Short mmCIF file of C-alpha atoms and ligand atoms in Angstrom, two decimals:
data_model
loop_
_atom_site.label_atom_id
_atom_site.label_comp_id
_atom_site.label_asym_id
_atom_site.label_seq_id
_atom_site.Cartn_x
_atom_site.Cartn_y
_atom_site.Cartn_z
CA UNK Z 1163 -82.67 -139.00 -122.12
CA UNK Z 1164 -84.23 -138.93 -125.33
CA UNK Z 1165 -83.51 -135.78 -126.40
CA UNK Z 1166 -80.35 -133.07 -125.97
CA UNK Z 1167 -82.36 -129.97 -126.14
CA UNK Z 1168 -84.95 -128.28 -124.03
CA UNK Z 1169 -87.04 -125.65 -125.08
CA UNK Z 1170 -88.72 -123.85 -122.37
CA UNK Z 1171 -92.15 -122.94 -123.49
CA UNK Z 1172 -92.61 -119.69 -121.03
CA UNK Z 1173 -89.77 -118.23 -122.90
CA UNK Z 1174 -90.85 -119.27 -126.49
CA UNK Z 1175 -92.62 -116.50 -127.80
CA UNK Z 1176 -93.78 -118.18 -131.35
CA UNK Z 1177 -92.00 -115.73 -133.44
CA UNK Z 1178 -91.40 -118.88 -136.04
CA UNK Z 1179 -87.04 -117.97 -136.38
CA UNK Z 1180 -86.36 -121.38 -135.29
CA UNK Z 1181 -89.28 -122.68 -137.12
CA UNK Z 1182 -88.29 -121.18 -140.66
CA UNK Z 1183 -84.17 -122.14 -139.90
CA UNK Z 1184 -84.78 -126.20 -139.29
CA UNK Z 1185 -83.69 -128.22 -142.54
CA UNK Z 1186 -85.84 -131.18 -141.09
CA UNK Z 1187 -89.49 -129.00 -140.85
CA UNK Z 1188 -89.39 -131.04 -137.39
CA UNK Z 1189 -90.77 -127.52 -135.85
CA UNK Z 1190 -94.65 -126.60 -135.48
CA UNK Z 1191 -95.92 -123.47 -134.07
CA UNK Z 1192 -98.89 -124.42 -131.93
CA UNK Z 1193 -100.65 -122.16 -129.80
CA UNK Z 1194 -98.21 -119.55 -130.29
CA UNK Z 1195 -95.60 -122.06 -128.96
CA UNK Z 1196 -92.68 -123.58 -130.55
CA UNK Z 1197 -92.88 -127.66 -130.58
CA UNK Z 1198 -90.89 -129.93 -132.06
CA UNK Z 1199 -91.44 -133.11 -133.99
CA UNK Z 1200 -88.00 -135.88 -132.05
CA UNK Z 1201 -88.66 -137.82 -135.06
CA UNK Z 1202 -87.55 -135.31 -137.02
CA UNK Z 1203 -84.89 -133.42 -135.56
CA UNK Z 1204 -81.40 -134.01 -136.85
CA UNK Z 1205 -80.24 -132.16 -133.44
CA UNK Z 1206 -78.13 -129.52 -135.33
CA UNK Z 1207 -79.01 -126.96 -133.18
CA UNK Z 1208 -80.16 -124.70 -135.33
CA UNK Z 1209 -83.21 -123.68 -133.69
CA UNK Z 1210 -80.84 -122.75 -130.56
CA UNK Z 1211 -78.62 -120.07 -132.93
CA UNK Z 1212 -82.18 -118.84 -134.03
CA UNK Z 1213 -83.89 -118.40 -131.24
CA UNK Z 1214 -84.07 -114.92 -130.15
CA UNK Z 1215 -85.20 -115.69 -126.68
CA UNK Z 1216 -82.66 -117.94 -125.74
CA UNK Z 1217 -85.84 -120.19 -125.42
CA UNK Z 1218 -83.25 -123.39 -126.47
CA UNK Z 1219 -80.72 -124.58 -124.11
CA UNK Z 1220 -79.04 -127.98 -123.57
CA UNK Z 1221 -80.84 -130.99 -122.08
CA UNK Z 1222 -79.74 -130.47 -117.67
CA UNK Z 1223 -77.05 -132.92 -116.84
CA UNK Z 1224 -75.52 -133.09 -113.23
CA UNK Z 1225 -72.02 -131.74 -114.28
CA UNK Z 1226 -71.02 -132.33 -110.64
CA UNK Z 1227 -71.82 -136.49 -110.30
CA UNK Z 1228 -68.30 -136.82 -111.37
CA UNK Z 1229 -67.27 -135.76 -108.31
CA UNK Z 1230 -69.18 -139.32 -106.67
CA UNK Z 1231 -67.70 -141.88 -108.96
CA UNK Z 1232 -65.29 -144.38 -108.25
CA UNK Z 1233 -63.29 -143.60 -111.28
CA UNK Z 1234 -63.89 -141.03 -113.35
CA UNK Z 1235 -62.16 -140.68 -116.91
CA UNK Z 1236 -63.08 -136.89 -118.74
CA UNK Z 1237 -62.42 -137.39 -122.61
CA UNK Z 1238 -62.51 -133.31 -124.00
CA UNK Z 1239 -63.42 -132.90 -127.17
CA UNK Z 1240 -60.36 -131.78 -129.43
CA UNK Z 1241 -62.66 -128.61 -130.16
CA UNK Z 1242 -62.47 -127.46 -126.55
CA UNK Z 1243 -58.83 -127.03 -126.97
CA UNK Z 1244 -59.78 -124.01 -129.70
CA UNK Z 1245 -62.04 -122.47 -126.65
CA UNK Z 1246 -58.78 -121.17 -125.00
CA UNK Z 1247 -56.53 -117.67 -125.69
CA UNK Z 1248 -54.20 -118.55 -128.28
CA UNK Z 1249 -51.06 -120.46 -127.36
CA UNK Z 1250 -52.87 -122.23 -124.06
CA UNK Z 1251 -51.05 -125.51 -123.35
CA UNK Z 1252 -53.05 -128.70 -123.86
CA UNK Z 1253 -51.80 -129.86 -121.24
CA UNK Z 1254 -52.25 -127.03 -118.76
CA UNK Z 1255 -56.01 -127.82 -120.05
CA UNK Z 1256 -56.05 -131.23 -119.53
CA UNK Z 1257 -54.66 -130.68 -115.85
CA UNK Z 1258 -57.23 -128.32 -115.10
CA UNK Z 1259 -59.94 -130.66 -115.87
CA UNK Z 1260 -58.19 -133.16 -113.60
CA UNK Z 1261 -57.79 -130.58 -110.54
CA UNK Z 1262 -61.84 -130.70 -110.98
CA UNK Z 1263 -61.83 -133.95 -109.39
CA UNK Z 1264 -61.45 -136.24 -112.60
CA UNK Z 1265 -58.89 -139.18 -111.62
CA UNK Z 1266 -57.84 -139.30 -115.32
CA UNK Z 1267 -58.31 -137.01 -118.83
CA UNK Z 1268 -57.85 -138.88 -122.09
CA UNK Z 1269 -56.67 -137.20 -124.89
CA UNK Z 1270 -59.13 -137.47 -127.84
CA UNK Z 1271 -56.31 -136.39 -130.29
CA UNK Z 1272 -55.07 -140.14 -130.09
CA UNK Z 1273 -58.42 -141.79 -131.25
CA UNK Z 1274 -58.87 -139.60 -133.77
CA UNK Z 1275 -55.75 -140.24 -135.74
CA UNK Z 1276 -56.49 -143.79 -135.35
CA UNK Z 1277 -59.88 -143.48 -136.65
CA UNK Z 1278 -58.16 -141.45 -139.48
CA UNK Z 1279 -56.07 -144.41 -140.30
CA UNK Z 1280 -59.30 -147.05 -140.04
CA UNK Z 1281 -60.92 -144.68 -142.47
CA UNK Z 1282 -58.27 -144.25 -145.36
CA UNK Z 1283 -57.85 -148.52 -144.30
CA UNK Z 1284 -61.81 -149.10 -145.24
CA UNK Z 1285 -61.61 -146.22 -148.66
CA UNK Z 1286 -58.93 -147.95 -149.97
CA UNK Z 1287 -60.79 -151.90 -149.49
CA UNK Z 1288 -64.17 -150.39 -151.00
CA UNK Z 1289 -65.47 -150.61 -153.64
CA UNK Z 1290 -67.99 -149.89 -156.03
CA UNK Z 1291 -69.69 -146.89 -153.98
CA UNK Z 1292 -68.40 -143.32 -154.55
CA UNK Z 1293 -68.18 -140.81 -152.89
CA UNK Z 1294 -68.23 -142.11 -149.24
CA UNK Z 1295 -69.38 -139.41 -146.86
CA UNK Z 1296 -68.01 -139.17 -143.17
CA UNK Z 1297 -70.02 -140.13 -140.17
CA UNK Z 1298 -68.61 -139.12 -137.78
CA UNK Z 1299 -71.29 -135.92 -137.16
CA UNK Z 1300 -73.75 -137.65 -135.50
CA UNK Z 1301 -76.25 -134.46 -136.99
CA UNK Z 1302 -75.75 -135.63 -140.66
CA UNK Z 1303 -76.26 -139.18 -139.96
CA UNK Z 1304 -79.14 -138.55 -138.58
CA UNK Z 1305 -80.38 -136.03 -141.56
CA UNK Z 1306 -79.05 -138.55 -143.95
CA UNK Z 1307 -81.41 -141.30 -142.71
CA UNK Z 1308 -84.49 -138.99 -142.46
CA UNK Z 1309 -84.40 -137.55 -146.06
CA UNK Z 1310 -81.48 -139.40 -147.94
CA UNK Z 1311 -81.96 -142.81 -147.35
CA UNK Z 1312 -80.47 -143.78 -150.65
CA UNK Z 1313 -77.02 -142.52 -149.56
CA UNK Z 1314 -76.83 -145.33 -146.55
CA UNK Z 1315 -74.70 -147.37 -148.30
CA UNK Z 1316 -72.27 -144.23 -148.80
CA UNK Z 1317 -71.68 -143.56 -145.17
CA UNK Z 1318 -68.35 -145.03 -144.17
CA UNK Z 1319 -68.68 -147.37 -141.39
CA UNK Z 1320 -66.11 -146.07 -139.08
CA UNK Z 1321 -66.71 -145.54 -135.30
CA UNK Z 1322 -66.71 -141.48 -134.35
CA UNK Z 1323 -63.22 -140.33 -132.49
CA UNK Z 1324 -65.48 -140.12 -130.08
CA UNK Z 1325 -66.67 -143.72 -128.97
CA UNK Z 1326 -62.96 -144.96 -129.94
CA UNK Z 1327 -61.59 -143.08 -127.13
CA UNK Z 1328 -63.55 -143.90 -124.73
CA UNK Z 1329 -62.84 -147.99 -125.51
CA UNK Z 1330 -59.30 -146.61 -125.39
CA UNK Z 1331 -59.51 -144.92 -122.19
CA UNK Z 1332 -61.28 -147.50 -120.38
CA UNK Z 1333 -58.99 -150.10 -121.64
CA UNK Z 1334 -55.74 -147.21 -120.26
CA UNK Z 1335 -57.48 -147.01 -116.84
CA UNK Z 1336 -58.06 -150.49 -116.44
CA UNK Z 1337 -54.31 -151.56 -117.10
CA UNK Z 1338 -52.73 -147.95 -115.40
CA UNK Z 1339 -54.93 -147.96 -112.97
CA UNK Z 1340 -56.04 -151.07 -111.76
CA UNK Z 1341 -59.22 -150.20 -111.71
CA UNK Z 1342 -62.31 -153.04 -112.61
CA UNK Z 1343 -64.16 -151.68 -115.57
CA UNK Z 1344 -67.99 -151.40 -113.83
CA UNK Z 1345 -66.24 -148.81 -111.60
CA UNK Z 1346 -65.36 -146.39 -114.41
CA UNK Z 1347 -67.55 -144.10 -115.86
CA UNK Z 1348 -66.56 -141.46 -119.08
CA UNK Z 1349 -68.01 -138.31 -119.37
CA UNK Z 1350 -67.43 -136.76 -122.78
CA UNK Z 1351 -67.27 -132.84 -122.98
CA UNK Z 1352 -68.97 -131.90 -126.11
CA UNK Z 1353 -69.63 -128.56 -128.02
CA UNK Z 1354 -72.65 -130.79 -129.86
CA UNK Z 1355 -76.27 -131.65 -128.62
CA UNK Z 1356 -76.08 -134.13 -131.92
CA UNK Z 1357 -73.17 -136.23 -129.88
CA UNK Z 1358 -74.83 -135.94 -126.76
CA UNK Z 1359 -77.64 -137.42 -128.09
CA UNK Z 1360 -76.16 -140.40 -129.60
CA UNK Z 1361 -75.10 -141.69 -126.27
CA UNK Z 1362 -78.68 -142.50 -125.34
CA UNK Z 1363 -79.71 -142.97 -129.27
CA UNK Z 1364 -76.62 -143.79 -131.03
CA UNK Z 1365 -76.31 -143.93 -134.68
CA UNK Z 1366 -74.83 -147.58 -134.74
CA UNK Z 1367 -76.18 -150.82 -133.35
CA UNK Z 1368 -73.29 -150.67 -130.65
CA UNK Z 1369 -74.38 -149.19 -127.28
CA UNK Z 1370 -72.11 -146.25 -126.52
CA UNK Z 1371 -69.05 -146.65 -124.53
CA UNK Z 1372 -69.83 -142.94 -122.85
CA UNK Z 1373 -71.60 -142.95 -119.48
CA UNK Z 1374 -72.57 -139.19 -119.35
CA UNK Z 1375 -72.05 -136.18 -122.11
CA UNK Z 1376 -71.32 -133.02 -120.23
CA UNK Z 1377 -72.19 -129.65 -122.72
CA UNK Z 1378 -68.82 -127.65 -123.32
CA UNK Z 1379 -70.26 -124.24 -122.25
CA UNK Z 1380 -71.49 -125.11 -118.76
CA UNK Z 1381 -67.81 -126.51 -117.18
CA UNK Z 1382 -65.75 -123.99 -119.52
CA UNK Z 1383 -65.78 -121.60 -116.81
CA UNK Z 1384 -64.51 -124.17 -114.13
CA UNK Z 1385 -61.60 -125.12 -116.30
CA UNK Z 1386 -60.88 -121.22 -117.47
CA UNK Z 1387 -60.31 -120.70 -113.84
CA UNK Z 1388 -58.01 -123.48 -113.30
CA UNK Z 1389 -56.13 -122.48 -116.65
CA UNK Z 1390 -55.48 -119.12 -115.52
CA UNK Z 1391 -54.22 -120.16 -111.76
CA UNK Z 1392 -51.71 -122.68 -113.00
CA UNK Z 1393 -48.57 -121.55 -114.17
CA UNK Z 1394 -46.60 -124.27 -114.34
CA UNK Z 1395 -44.55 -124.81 -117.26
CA UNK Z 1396 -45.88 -128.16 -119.52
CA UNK Z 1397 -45.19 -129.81 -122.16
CA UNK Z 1398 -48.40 -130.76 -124.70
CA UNK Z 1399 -48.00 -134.16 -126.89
CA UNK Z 1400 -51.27 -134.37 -128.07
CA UNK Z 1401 -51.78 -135.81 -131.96
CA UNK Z 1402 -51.53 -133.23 -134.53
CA UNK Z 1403 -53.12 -135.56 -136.80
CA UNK Z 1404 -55.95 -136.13 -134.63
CA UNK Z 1405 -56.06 -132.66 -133.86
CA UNK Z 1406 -56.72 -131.45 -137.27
CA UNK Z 1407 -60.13 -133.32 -136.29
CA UNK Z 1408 -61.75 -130.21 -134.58
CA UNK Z 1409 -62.04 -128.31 -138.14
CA UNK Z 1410 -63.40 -128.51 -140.85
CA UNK Z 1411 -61.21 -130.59 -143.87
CA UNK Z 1412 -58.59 -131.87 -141.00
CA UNK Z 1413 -60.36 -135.64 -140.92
CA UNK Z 1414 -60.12 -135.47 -144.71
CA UNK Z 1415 -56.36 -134.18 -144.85
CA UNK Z 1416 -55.14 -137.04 -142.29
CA UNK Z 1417 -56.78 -139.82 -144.05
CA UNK Z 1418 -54.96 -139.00 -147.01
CA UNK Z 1419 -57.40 -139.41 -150.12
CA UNK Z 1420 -56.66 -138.19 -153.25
CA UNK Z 1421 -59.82 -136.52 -154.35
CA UNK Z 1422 -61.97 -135.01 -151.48
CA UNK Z 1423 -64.22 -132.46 -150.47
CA UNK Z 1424 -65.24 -130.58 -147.17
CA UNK Z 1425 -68.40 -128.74 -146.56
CA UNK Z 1426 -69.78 -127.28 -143.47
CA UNK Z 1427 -72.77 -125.37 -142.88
CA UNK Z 1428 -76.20 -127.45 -143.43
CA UNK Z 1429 -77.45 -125.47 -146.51
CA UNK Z 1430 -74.27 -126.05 -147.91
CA UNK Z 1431 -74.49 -129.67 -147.14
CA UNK Z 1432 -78.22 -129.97 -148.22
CA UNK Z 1433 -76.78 -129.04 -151.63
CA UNK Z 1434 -74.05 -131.18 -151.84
CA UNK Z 1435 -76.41 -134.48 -150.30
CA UNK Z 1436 -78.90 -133.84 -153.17
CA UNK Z 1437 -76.27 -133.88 -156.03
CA UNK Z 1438 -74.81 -137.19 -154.69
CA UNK Z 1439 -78.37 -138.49 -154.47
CA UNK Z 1440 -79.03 -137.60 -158.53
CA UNK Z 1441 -75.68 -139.12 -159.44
CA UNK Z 1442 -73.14 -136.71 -159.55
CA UNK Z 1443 -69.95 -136.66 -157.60
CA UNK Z 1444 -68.57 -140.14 -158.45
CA UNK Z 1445 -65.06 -138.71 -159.34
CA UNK Z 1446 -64.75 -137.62 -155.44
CA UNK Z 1447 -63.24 -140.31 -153.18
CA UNK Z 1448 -64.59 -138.47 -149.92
CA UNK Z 1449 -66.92 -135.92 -148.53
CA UNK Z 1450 -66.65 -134.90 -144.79
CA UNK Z 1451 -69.51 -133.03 -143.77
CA UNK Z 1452 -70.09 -131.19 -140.67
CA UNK Z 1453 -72.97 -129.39 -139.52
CA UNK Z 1454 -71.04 -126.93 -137.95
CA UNK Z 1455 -69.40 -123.96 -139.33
CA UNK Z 1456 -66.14 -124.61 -139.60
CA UNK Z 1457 -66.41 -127.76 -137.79
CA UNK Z 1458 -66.52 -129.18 -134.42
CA UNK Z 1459 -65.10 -125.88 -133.22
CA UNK Z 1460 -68.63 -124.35 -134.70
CA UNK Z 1461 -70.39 -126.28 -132.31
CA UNK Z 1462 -73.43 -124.92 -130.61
CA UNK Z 1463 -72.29 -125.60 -127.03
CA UNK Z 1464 -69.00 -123.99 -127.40
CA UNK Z 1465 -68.20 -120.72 -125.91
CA UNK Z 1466 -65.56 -118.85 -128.19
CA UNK Z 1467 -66.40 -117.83 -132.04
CA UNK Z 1468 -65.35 -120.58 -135.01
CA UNK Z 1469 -63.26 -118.67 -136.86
CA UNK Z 1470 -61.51 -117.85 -133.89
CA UNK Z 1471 -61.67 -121.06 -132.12
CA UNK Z 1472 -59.92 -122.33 -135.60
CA UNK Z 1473 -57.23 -119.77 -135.67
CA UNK Z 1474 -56.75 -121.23 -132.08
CA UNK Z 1475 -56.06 -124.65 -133.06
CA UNK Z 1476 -54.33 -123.71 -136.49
CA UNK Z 1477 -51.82 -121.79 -133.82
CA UNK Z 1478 -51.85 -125.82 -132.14
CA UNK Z 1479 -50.52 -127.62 -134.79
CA UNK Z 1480 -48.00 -124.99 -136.24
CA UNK Z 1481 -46.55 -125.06 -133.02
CA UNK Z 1482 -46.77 -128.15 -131.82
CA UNK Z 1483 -43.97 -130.96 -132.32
CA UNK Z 1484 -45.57 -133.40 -134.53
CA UNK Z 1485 -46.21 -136.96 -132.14
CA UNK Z 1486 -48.42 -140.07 -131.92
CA UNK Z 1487 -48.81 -141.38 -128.79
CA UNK Z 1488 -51.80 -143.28 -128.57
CA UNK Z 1489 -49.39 -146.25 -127.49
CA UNK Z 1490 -50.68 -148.04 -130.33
CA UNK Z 1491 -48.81 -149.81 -132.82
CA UNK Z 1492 -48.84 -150.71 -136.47
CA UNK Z 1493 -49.33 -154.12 -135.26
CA UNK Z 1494 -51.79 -154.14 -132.48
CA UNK Z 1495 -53.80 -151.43 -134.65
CA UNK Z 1496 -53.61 -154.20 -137.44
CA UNK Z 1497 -55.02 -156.29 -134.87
CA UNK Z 1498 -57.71 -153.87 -133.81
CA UNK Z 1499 -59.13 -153.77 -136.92
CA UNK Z 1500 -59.21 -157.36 -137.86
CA UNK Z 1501 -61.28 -157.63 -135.06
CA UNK Z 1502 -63.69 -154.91 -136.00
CA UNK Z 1503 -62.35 -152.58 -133.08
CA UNK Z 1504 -63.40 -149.26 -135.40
CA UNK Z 1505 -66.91 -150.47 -136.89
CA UNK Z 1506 -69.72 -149.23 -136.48
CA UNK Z 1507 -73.22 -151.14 -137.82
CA UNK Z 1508 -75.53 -147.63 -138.91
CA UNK Z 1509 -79.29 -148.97 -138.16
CA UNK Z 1510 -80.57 -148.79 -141.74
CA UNK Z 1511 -84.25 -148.90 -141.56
CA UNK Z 1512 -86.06 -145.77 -140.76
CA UNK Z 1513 -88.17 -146.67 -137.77
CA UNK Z 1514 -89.82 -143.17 -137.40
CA UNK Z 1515 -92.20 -143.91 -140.55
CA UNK Z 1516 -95.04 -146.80 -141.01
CA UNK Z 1517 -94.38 -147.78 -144.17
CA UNK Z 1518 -96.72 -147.05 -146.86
CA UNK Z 1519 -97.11 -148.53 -149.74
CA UNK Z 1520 -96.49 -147.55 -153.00
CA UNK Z 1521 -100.10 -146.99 -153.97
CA UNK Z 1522 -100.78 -145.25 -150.42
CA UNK Z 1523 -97.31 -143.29 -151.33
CA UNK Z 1524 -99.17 -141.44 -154.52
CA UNK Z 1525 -102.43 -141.04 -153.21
CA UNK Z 1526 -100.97 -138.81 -150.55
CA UNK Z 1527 -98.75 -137.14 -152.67
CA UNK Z 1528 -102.04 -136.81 -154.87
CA UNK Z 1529 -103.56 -135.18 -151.96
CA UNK Z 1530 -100.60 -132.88 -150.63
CA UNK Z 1531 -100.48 -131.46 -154.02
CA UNK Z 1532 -104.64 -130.67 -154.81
CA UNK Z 1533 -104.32 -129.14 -150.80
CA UNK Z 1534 -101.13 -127.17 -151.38
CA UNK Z 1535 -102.93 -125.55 -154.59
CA UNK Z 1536 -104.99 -124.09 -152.69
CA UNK Z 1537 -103.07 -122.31 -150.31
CA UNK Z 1538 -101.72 -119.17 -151.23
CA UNK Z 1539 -97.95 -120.46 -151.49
CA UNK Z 1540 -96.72 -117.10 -149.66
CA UNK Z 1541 -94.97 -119.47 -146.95
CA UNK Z 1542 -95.50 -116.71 -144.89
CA UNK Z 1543 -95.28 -119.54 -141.63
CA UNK Z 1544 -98.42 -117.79 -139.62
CA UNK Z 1545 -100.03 -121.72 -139.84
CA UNK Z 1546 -97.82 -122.62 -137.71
CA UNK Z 1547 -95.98 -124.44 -140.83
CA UNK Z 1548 -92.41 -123.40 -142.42
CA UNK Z 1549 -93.94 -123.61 -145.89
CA UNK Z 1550 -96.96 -123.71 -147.59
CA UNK Z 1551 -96.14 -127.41 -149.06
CA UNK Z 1552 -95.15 -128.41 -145.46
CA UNK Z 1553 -98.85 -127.45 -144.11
CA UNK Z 1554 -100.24 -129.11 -147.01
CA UNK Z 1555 -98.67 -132.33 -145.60
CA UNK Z 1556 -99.65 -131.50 -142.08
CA UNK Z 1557 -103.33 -131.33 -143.25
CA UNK Z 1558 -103.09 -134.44 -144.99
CA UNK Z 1559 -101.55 -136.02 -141.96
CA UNK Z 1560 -104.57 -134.74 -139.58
CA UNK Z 1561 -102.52 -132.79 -138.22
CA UNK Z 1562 -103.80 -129.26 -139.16
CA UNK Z 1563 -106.88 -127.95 -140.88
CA UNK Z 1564 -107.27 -126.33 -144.32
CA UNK Z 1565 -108.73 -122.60 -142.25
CA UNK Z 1566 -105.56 -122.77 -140.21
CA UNK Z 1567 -104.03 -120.71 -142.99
CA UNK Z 1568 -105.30 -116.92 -142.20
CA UNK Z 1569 -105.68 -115.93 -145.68
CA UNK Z 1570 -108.05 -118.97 -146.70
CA UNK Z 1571 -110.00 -117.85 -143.51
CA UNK Z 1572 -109.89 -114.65 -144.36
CA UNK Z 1573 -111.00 -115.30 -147.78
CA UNK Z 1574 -114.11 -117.88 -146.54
CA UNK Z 1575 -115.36 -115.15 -144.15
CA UNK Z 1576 -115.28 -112.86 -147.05
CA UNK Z 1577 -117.26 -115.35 -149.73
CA UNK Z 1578 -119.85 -116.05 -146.76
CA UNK Z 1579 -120.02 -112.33 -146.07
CA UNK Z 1580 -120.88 -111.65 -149.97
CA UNK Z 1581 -123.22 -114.78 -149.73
CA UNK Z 1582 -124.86 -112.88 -147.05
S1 SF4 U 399 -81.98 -129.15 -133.60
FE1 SF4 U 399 -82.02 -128.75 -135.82
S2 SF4 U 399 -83.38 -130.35 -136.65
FE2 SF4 U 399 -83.77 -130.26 -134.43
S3 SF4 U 399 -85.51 -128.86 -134.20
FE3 SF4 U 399 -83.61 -127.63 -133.93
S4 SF4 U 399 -83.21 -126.84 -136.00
FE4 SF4 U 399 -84.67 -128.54 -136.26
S1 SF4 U 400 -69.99 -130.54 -136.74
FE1 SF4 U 400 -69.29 -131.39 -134.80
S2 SF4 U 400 -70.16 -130.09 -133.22
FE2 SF4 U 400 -71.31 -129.69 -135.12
S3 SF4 U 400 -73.10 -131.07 -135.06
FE3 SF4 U 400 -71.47 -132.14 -136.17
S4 SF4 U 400 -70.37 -133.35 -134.60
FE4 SF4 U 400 -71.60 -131.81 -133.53
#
């Protein structure tokens, strides 16, 4: 799989929504069809909450092949635990995924306050760079190292929650279970088509430790089910720390910094990305950015509304008794990250681009600008292009030519016309 989302051309019906909404331009209309650039997209699923059509949906995994493996480990992510009415156990959740036919459900709670602690271990041996900016939204990597490649060095090079629990689960089943490690396979259940992406194409030079990402929305109604048939009294001991990862500002309150900031919602972020980039922001410690609004419990694939999903998991840790159990100590966590347990390596160069050189650089920014004065800078999108600017660099590309843009067509019929 090279890609998390599908877009099924017999429902597309052109009307450029998704087209205008993507921060990356990585959509083209052509032929009255949407099509979009994988080089491009950042996979924040934007296009999806656009499209009127439901033409968007998530890439077809066999949510079932669970059911065939020899061991089968289900890591939920913390956000699904917002999906439920308010006051659902954790735990009556987490058994509900197990009567599905999972032989074991690892809590992604524990992970994440570990991660928290590798993180506020890496701010505080840094130095130099400021502000360092959270990675662990696979969408903003990815938008960071298509138009802000000058804040690589910011991104702090922790693993996501994500990938540590599934090294920690494997490692649990292996010693609980006696179980060989090539049997096991993790299937992650995400609200993101960013994180089920970066199983296949991960952000890092590590391969993934997740065998199979199964979208939240399409085995929420499986679980419901379960949730609602068992009434057996439980008693939830997730992380509250780790918790506090599914929204937005909870990664940044764990960790501890003195001075940080949290911004969701990519416009939002857009701004905040291009004041770093012209210098500003140096007296901020940390920025955790995530796509979605209000976090991970904004996700695209999840089923219940943000601000309510939040309210559900603000309800969590309120009532929750506050516990770590990751069966991790200080000292084996010490060891953990002596031996780089929680790195990750981001690939730094930007493979989607030949390089050009700096003299090839101008000349087509020469170009783009002489073609995009002559379009009528209405960015009206009936090219095909978001903007006017953005067709001007599709003509210079070869991608497009100058009469796609009806008015200059309209205008060159009219001159011949009066030549006539
Ligand atoms: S997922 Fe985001 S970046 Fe990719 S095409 Fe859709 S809107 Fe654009
Ligand atoms: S905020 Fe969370 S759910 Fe949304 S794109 Fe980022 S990682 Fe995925």
């Amino acid at each position: 799989m090279d890609f998390s989302i599908l877009l099924d051309s017999d429902k597309c019906r052109g009307c450029t929504n998704c087209m205008k909404k993507c921060p990356t331009q990585a959509i083209r209309i052509k032929n009255e069809k949407a099509v979009i650039d994988k080089n491009k997209c950042i996979y924040c699923g934007e296009c999806i909450k656009a499209c009127p059509y439901n033409a968007y949906s998530p890439y077809e995994v066999n949510k079932n092949d669970f059911v065939e493996t020899k061991f089968s480990i289900a890591i939920p992510s913390t956000a699904l635990y917002g999906q439920f009415p308010k006051g659902t156990e954790i735990c009556n959740i987490q058994n509900s995924i197990l009567k599905l036919g999972f032989d074991y459900v690892y809590d992604e709670s524990y992970a994440a306050e570990l991660t928290s602690k590798a993180i506020a271990r890496k701010i505080s041996e840094s130095e130099g760079v400021k502000p360092i900016i959270s990675t662990n939204c696979p969408a903003i990597v990815r938008l960071i190292k298509i138009r802000y490649l000058s804040l690589l060095d910011n991104l702090i090079t922790v693993e996501s929650p994500m990938e540590i629990a599934a090294r920690l689960a494997k490692h649990n089943a292996h010693e609980n279970f006696d179980v060989c490690s090539e049997d096991i396979k993790i299937y992650y259940i995400s609200p993101c088509p960013a994180e089920m992406l970066s199983i296949t194409n991960p952000i890092g030079t590590k391969k993934s430790s997740i065998d199979s990402v199964i979208p939240l929305n399409s085995i929420y109604g499986d679980i419901y089910r379960e949730v609602c048939k068992n009434t057996k009294l439980c008693n939830s001991t997730p992380s509250i720390k780790g918790i506090k990862w599914a929204i937005a500002g909870g990664q940044s309150e764990t960790i501890n910094v003195s001075s940080y900031i949290s911004v969701y919602g990519i416009e939002n972020i857009i701004d905040i990305l291009e004041e770093i980039e012209n210098g500003k922001l140096h007296d901020i410690d940390y920025v955790e950015l995530s796509v979605c609004t209000e976090g991970c419990v904004g996700g695209i694939f999840n089923v219940e509304n943000p601000f309510i999903a939040k309210r559900n998991i603000d309800y969590i840790i309120k009532n929750t008794k506050e516990t770590f159990n990751a069966g991790i100590s200080d000292e084996v966590f010490n060891d953990l990250y002596e031996k780089n347990f929680f790195d990750i390596e981001i690939i730094k160069e930007d493979t989607n681009k030949r390089k050009l050189t700096l003299a090839e650089a101008v000349e087509r920014m020469e170009r783009i600008e002489q073609i995009t004065a002559l379009l009528p800078g209405l960015d009206c999108g009936s090219c095909g292009s978001p903007t006017c600017r953005a067709y001007a660099e599709d003509i210079c590309d070869g991608h497009a030519d100058l009469y796609g843009c009806i008015l200059l067509k309209a205008n060159k019929k009219r001159l011949n016309s009066e030549e006539l």
